[in-house]
Coordinates of C-alpha atoms and ligand atoms in Angstrom, one line a residue:
X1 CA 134.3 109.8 116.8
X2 CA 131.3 107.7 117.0
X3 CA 131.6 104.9 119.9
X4 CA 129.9 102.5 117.4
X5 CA 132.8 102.9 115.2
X6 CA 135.6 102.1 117.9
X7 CA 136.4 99.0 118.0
X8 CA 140.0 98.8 120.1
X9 CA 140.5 100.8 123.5
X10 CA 144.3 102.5 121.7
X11 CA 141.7 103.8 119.0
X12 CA 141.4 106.6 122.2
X13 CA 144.7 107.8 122.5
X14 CA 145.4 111.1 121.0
X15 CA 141.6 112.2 121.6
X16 CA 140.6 115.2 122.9
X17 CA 139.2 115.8 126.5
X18 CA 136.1 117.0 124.6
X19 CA 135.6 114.4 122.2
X20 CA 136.5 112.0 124.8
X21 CA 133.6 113.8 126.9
X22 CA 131.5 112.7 124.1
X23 CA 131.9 109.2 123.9
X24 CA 131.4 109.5 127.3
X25 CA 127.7 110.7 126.2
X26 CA 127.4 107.9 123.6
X27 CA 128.6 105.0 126.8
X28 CA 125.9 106.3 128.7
X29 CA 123.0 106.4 126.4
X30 CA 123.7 103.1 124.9
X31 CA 124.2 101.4 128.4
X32 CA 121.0 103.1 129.4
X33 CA 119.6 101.7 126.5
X34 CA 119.9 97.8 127.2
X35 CA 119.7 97.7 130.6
X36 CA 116.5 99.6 130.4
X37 CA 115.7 96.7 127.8
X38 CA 117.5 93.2 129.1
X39 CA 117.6 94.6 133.0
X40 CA 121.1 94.2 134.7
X41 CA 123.5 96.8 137.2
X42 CA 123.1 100.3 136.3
X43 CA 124.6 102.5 138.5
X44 CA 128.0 101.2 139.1
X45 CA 128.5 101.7 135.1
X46 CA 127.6 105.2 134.7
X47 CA 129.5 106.1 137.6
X48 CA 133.1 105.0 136.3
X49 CA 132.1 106.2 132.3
X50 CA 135.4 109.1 132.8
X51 CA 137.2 107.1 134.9
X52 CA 137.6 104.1 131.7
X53 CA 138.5 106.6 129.2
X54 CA 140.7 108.0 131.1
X55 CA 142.5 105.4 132.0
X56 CA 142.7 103.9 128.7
X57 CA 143.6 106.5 127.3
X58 CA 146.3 106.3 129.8
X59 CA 147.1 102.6 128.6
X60 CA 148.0 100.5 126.0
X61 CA 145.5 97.2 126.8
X62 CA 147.4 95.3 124.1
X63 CA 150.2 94.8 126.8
X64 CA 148.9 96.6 130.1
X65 CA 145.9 94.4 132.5
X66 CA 143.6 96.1 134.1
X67 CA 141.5 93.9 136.7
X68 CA 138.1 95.4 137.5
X69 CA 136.9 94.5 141.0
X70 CA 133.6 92.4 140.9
X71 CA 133.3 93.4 137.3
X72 CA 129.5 94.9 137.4
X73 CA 130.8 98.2 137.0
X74 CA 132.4 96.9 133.3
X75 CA 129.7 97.9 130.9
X76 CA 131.6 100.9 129.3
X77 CA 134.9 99.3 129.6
X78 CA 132.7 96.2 127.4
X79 CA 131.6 98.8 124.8
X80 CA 135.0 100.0 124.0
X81 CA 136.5 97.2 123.9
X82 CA 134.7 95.3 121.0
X83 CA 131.1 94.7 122.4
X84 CA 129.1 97.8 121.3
X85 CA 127.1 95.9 118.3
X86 CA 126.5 92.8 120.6
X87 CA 125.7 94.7 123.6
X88 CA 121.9 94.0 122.8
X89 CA 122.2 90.3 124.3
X90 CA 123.6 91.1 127.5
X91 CA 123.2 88.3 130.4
X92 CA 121.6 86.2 127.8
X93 CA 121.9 83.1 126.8
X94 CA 125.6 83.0 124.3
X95 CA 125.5 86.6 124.7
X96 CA 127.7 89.5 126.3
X97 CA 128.1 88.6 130.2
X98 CA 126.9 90.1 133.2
X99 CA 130.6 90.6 134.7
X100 CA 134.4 90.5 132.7
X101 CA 135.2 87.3 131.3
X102 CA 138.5 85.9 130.2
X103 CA 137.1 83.8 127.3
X104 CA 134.7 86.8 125.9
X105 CA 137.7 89.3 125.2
X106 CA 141.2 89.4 125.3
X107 CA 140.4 93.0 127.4
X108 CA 139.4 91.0 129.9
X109 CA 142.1 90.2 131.5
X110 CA 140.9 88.6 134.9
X111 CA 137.2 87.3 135.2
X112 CA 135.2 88.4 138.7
X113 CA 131.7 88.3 139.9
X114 CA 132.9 88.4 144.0
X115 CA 134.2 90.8 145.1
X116 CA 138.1 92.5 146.3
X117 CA 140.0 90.2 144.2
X118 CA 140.9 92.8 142.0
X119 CA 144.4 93.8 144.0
X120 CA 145.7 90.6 144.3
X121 CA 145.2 89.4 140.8
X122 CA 146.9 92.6 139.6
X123 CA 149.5 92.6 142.3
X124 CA 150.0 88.9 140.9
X125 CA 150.0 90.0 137.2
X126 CA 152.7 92.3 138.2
X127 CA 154.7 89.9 139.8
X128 CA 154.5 87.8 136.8
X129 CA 156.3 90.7 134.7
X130 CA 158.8 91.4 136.7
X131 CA 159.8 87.8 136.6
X132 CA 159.8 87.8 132.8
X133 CA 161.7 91.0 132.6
X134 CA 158.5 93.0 130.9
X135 CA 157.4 95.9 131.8
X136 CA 153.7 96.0 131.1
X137 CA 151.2 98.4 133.9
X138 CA 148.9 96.9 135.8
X139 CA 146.7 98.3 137.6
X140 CA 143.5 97.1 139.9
X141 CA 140.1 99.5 139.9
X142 CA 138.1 98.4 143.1
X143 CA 135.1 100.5 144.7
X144 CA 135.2 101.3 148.6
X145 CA 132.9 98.6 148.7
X146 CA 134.9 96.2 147.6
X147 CA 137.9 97.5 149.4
X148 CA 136.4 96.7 152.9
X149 CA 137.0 92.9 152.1
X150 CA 139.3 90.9 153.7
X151 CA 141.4 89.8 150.4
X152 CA 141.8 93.6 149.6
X153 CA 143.2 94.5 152.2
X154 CA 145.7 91.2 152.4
X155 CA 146.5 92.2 149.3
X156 CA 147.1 95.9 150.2
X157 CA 149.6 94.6 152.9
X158 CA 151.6 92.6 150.8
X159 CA 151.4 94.8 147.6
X160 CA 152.8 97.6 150.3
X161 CA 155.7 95.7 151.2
X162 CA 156.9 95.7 147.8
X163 CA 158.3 99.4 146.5
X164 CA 159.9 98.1 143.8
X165 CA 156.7 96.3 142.5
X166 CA 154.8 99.4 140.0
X167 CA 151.5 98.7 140.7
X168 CA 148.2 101.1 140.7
X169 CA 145.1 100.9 142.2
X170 CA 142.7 103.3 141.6
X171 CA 140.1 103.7 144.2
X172 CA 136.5 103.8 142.6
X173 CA 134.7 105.8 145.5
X174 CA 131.2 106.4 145.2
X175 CA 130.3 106.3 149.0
X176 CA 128.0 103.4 148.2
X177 CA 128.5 99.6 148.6
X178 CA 124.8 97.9 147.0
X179 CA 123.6 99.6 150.6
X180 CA 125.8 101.9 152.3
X181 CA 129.0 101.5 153.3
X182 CA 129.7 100.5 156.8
X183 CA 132.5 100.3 159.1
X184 CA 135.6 102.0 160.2
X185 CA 137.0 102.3 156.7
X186 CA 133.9 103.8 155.0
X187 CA 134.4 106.4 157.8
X188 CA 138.2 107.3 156.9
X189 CA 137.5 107.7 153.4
X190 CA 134.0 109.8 154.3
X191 CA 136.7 112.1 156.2
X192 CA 139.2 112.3 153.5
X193 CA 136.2 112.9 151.1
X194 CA 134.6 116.0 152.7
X195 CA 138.2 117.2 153.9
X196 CA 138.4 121.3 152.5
X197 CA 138.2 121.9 148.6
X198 CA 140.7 122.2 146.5
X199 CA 140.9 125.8 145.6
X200 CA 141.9 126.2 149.6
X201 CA 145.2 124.6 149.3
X202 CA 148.3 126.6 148.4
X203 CA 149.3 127.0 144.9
X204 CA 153.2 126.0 145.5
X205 CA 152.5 122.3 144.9
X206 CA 156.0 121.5 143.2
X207 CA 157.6 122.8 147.0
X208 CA 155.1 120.3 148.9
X209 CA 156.0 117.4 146.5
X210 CA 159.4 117.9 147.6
X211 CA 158.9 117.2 150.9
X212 CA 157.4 114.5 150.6
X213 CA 160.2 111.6 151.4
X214 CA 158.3 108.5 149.3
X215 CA 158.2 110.7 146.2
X216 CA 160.6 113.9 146.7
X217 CA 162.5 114.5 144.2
X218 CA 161.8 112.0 141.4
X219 CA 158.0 113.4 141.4
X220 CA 157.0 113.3 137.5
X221 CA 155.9 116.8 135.5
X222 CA 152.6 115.9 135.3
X223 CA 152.1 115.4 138.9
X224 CA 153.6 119.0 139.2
X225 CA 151.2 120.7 137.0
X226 CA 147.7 119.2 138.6
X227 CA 147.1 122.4 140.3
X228 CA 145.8 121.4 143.5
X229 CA 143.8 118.2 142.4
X230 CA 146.1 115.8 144.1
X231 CA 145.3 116.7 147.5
X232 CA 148.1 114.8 149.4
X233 CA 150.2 116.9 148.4
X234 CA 149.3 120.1 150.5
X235 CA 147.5 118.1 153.3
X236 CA 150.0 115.4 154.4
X237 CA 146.9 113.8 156.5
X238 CA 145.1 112.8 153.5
X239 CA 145.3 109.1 152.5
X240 CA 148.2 109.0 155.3
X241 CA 146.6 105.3 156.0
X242 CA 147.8 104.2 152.4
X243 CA 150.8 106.1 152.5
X244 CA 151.7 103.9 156.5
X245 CA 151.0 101.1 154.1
X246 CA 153.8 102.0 151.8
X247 CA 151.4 103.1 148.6
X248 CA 152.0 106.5 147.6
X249 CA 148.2 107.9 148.1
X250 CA 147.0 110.5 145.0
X251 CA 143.7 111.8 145.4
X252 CA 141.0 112.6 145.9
X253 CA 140.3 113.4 142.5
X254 CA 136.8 114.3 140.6
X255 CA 136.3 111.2 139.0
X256 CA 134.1 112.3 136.3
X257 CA 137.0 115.1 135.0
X258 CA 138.6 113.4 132.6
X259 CA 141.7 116.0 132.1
X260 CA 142.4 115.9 135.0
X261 CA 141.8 112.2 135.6
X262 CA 144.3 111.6 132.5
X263 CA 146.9 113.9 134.3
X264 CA 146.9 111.7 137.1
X265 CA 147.1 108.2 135.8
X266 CA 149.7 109.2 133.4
X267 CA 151.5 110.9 136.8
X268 CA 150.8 107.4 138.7
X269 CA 151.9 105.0 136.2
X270 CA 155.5 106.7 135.9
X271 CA 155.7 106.3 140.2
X272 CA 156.8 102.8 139.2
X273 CA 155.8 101.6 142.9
X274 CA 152.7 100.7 144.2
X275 CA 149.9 103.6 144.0
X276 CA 146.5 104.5 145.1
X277 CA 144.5 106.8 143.2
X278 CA 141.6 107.9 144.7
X279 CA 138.5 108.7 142.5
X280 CA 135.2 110.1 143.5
X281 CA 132.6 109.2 141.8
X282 CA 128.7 109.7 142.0
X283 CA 127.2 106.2 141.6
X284 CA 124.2 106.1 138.3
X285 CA 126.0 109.6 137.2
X286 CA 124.1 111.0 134.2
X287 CA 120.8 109.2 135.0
X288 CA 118.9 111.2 137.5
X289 CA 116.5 108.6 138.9
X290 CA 120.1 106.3 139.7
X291 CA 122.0 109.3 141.3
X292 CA 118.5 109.7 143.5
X293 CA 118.1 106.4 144.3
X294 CA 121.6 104.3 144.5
X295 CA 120.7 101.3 146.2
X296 CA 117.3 101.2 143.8
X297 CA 119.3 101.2 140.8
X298 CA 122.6 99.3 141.4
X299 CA 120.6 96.5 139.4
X300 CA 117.7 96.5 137.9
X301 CA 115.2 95.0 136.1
X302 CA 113.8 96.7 132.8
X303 CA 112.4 99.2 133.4
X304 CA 111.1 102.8 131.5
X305 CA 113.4 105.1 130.9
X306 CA 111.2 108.5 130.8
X307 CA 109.6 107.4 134.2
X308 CA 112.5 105.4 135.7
X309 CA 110.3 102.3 137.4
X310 CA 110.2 98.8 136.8
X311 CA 108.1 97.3 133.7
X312 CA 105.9 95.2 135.9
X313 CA 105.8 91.8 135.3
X314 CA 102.3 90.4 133.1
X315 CA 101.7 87.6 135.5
X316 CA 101.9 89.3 139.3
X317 CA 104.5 87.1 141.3
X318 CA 104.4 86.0 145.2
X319 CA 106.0 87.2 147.8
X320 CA 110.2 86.1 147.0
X321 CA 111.4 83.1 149.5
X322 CA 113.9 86.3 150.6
X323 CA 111.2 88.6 151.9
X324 CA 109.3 86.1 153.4
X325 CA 112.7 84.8 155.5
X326 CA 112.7 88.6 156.0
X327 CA 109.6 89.2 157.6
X328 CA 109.7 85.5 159.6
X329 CA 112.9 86.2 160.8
X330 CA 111.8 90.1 162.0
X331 CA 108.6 88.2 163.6
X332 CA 111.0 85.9 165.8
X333 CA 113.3 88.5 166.7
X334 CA 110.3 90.8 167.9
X335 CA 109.8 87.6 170.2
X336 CA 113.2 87.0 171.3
X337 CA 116.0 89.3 171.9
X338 CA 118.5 86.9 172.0
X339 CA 118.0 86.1 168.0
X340 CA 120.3 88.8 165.6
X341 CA 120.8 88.4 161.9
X342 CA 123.6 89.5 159.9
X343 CA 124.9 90.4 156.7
X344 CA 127.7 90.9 154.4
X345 CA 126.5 94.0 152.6
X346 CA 124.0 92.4 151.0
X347 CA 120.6 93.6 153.3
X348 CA 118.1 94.5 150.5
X349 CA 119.0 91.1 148.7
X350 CA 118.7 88.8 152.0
X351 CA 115.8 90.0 153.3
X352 CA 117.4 91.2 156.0
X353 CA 116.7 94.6 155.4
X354 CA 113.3 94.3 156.8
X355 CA 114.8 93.3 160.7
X356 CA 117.2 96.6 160.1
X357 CA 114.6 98.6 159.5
X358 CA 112.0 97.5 162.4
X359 CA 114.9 96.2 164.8
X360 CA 118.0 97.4 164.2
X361 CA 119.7 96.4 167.6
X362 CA 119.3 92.8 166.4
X363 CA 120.9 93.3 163.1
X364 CA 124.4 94.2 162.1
X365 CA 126.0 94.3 158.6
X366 CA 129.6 93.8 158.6
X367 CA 130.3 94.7 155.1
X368 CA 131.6 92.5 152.5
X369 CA 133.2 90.4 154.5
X370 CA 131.5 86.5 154.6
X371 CA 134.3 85.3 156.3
X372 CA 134.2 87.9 159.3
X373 CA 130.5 87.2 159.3
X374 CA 131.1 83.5 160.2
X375 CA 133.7 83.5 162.8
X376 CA 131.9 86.6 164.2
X377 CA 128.4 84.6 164.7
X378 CA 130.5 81.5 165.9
X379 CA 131.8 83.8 168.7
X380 CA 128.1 85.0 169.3
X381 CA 126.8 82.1 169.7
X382 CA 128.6 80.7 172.7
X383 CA 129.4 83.5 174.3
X384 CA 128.2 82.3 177.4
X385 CA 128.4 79.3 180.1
X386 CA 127.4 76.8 177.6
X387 CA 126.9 77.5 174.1
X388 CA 123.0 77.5 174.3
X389 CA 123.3 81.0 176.9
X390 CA 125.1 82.7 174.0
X391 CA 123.4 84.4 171.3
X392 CA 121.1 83.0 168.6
X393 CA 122.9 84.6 165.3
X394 CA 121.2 84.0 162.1
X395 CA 123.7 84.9 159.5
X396 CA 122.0 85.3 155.8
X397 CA 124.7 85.1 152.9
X398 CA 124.0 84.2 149.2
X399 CA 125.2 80.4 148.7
X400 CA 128.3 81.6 146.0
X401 CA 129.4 84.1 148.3
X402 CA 129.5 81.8 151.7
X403 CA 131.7 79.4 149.0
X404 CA 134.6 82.0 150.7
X405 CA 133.8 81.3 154.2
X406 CA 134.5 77.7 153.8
X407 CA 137.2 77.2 156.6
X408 CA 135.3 79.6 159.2
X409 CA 132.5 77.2 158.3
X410 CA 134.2 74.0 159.6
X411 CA 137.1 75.3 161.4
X412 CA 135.5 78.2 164.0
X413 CA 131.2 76.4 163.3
X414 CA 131.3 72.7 162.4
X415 CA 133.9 71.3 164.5
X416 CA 132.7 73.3 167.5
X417 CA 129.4 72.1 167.0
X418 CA 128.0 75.7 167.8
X419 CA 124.5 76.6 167.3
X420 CA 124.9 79.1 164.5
X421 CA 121.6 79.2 161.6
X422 CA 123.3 80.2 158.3
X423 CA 120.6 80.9 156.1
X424 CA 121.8 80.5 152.3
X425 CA 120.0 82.6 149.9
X426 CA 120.2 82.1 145.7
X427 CA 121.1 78.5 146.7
X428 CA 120.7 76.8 142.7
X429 CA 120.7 78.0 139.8
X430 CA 120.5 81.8 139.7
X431 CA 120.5 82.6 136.0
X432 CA 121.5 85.5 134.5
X433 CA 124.0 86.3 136.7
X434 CA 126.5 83.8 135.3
X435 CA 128.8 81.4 136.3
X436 CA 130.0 83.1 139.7
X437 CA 126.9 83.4 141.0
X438 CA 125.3 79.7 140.7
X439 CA 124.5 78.5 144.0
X440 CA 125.4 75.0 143.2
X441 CA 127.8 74.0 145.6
X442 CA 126.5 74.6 148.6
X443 CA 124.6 70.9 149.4
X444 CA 128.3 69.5 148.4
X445 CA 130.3 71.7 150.4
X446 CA 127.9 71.7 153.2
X447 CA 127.3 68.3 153.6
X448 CA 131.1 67.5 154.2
X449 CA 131.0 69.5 157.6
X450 CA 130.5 67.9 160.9
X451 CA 127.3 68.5 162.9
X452 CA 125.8 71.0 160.4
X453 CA 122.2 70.2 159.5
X454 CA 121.2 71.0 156.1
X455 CA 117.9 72.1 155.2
X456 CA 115.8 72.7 152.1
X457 CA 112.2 73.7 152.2
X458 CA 109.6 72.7 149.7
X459 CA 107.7 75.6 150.2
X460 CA 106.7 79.3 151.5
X461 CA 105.8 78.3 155.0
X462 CA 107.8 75.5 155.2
X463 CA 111.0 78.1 155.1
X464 CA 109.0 78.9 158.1
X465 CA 109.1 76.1 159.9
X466 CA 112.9 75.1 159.1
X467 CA 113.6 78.8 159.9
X468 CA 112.3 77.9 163.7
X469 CA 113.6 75.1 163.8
X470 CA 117.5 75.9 163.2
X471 CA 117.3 78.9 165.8
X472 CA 115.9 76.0 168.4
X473 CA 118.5 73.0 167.1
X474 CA 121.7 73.5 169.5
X475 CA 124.2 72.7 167.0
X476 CA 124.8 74.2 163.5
X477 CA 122.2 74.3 160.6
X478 CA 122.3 75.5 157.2
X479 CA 118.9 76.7 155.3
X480 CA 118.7 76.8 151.7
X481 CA 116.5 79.3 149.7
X482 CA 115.9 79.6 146.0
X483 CA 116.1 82.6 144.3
X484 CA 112.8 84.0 143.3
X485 CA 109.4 83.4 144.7
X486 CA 107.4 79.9 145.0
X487 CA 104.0 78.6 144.3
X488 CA 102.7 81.4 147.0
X489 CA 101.7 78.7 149.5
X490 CA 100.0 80.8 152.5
X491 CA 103.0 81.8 155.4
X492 CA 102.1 82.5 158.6
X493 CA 102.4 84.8 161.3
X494 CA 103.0 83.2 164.1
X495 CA 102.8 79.8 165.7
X496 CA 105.7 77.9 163.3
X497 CA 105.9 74.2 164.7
X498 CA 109.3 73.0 164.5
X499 CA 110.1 70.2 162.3
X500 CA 111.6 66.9 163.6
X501 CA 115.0 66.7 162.3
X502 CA 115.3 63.8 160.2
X503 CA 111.8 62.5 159.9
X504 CA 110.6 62.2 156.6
X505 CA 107.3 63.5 155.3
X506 CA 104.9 61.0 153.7
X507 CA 103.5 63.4 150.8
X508 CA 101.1 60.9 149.2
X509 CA 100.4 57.3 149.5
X510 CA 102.1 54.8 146.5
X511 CA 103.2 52.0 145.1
X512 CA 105.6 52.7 142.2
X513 CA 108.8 55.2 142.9
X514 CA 107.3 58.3 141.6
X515 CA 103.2 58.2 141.5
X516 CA 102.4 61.6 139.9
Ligands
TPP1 C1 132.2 88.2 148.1 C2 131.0 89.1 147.6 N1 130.1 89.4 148.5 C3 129.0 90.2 148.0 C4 128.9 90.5 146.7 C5 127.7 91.3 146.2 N2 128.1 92.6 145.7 C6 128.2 92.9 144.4 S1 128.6 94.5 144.1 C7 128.6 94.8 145.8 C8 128.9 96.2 146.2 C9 130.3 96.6 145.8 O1 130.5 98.0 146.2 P1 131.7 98.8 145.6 O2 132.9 97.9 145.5 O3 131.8 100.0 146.3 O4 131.2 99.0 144.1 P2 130.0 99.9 143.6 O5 128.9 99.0 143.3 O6 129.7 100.9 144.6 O7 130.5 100.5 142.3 C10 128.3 93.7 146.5 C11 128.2 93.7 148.0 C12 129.9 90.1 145.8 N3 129.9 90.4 144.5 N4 131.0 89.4 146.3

């Protein structure tokens, strides 16, 4: 079957494993194809191309949902759903979006763009059928990433306090967040990962399922037959943390064998209780210069696909607003110890990366978790006498994503009056990234805080100046930078004199309102 010629995700059932291995081919090359061409994220696609046709093939998507975490990973679940012949215009303008969109295909079943919503909008779908007396699957596909955010895991304690509520998560791991992975989490699932192969287990699998008191007896044939691919079932340590959490754990499985990955949905879906499938996947699979370089080519812009690097641009840019916060920020941290920058996950894209590399004791990501971050920097910051002997934290987050920290911002920052610099990258318009990603709420919800001082430079080294001048204000400040670069107005390296908060700045002489 050609994948130009499928045009409904049921058109899958009944395939082979071998001819669904070639569509697998086809997903590849054509993703491969535009983003090379239009630019967008890469590597999360062609790491979850068995995982989607296996599960579909698993479902029936005119009545299950499936709600795809963050949604960048949904390029191959686009192209069998409808999209192949648009797929040319993806992230422009009327064209095929970045991320899943309700209004772009009834496939879509939940729209995203932040991420670990995925298990509580499935968890709620679920809710809603059981209400209506339907009986529909649902499941939730999230990367470890994803799963170290706080609504995940909220929803992973509520979700597990329901056994009669059929629900399955399938977790997407790829060992890779944009960057990789950090905290305690990452670390179980790095130990359940690398825990012996499968051919070491014993072969009596049907006699371990038995004893296993959340599944026992009622354990379906298919689970039965996965010779020793769902590990849990000879190593009762494995996945143990989502089986305290009252999900039964099935995993890990090679995420890019799709018999075996069909075996196990079909297996999980007849649980009818909640379920977490663990998948390992290799992040860029099938595209040697992704697999090489994951963070590289998470997203990219177009670039060659013999070579693998970036079509540069005809007109040379300047230095982005990001990098040049990045490098300020590691020159006043050289200079004062008590200054530390942090991060959700998002290092290379802040600017931030350039104080982890040079300074790491004064930087600390805390994975994707903004509202952490905030309350974390808050208790930082006045962790001393009197809130000026704490800490100086200087917490970088994209504008759309701080839009989640909004109560840390006025409850545990604003009201306190503590002297916390939030410095808001992609703040405005953003572009191709779509709706979710607009940083065009910021001055609103900002502004509404008490004590915060807002700030938006005009130019390269003015960033400079308000970036001195919110580590020296004793009370919160927020700093906005654009996406992209500027003008490339000279920045320096030292010697940034602090602005007078409040004082405006007479740029030319006039009479009229606007003198141009
Ligand atoms: C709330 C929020 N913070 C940050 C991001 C930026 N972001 C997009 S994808 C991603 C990594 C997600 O990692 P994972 O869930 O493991 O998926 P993978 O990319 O590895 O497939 C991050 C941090 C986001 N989308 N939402």
């Amino acid at each position: 079957m050609l994948l130009s010629e499928l045009s409904h995700p049921n058109q899958l059932h009944g395939l082979t494993v071998s001819q669904l291995e070639e569509i697998a081919c086809q997903i590849r090359e054509r993703h491969l194809q535009v983003v090379s061409t239009s630019g967008g994220h890469l590597g999360p696609g062609l790491g979850v191309v068995e995982l989607t046709l296996a599960l579909y093939q698993t479902l029936d998507l005119d009545f299950d949902k499936v709600v795809w975490d963050v949604g960048h990973q949904g390029y191959p679940h686009k192209l069998i759903t409808g999209r192949f012949s648009q797929f040319d215009s993806l992230r422009q303008q009327n064209g095929v979006a970045g991320y899943l969109k309700r209004s772009e295909s009834k496939f879509d079943h939940f729209g995203a763009g932040h991420a670990s919503t995925s298990i509580s909008a499935a968890l709620g779908m679920a809710i809603a059928r059981d209400r209506k007396g339907e009986n529909y699957k649902c499941v939730a596909v999230i990367g470890d990433g994803a799963l170290t955010g706080g609504m995940a895991l909220e929803a992973i304690n509520h979700a597990g306090h329901l056994p009669n509520t059929p629900l399955v998560v399938v977790l997407n791991d790829n060992d890779m967040s944009i960057s990789p992975p950090v905290g305690a989490l990452s670390s179980y699932l790095n130990k359940v990962r690398v825990s012996p192969p499968l051919q070491f287990l014993s072969d009596s699998v049907q006699e371990s399922v038995k004893n296993i008191p959340l599944i026992g007896k009622d354990i379906p044939e298919e689970l039965k037959n996965i010779k020793g691919s769902v590990r849990r079932l000879s190593v009762p340590k494995v996945g143990a943390v989502f089986e305290e959490l009252g999900f039964t754990y099935m995993g890990p499985i090679d995420g890019h064998d799709i018999g075996n990955l069909v075996k196990t949905f079909n297996a999980a879906h007849k649980l009818k209780r909640p379920v977490l499938v663990h998948v390992v996947t290799t992040k860029g699979k099938g595209y040697p210069y992704a697999e090489a370089d994951q963070v590289g080519y998470h997203a990219q812009s177009a670039f060659d696909l013999t070579t693998g690097k970036s079509i540069p641009s005809k007109k040379p840019k300047p230095v982005s607003y990001s990098k040049i916060f990045g490098q300020t920020l590691l020159k006043i941290c050289e200079q004062d110890s008590k200054v530390v920058g942090i991060t959700a996950a998002m290092a290379t894209g802040t600017g931030l990366d350039i104080l982890q590399k040079n300074i790491p004791d004064q930087y600390i990501d805390v994975g994707i978790a903004e509202q952490h971050a905030v309350t974390l920097a808050a208790g930082m910051s006045c962790d001393g006498l009197k809130p000026v002997d704490g800490l100086k934290p200087v917490v970088a987050i994209y504008s759309t994503f701080l839009q989640r920290a909004f109560d840390q911002l006025i409850h545990d920052v604003g009201i306190q009056n503590l002297p916390v610099s939030f410095v808001l990258d992609r703040a405005g318009i953003v572009g191709a990234d779509g709706p979710t990603h607009q940083g065009q709420y910021d001055i609103s919800y900002m502004r509404s805080i008490p004590n915060f001082v807002l700030m938006a430079p005009k130019d390269e080294s003015e960033l400079q100046r308000m970036l001195i001048t919110s580590i020296n204000h004793n009370g919160p400040t927020a700093l906005r930078i654009p996406r992209g670069s500027g003008l490339g107005v000279a920045v320096m390296d030292e010697g940034w004199e602090p602005l007078n908060i409040g004082e405006a700045e007479i740029l030319e002489e006039g009479e009229d309102i606007c003198n141009s």
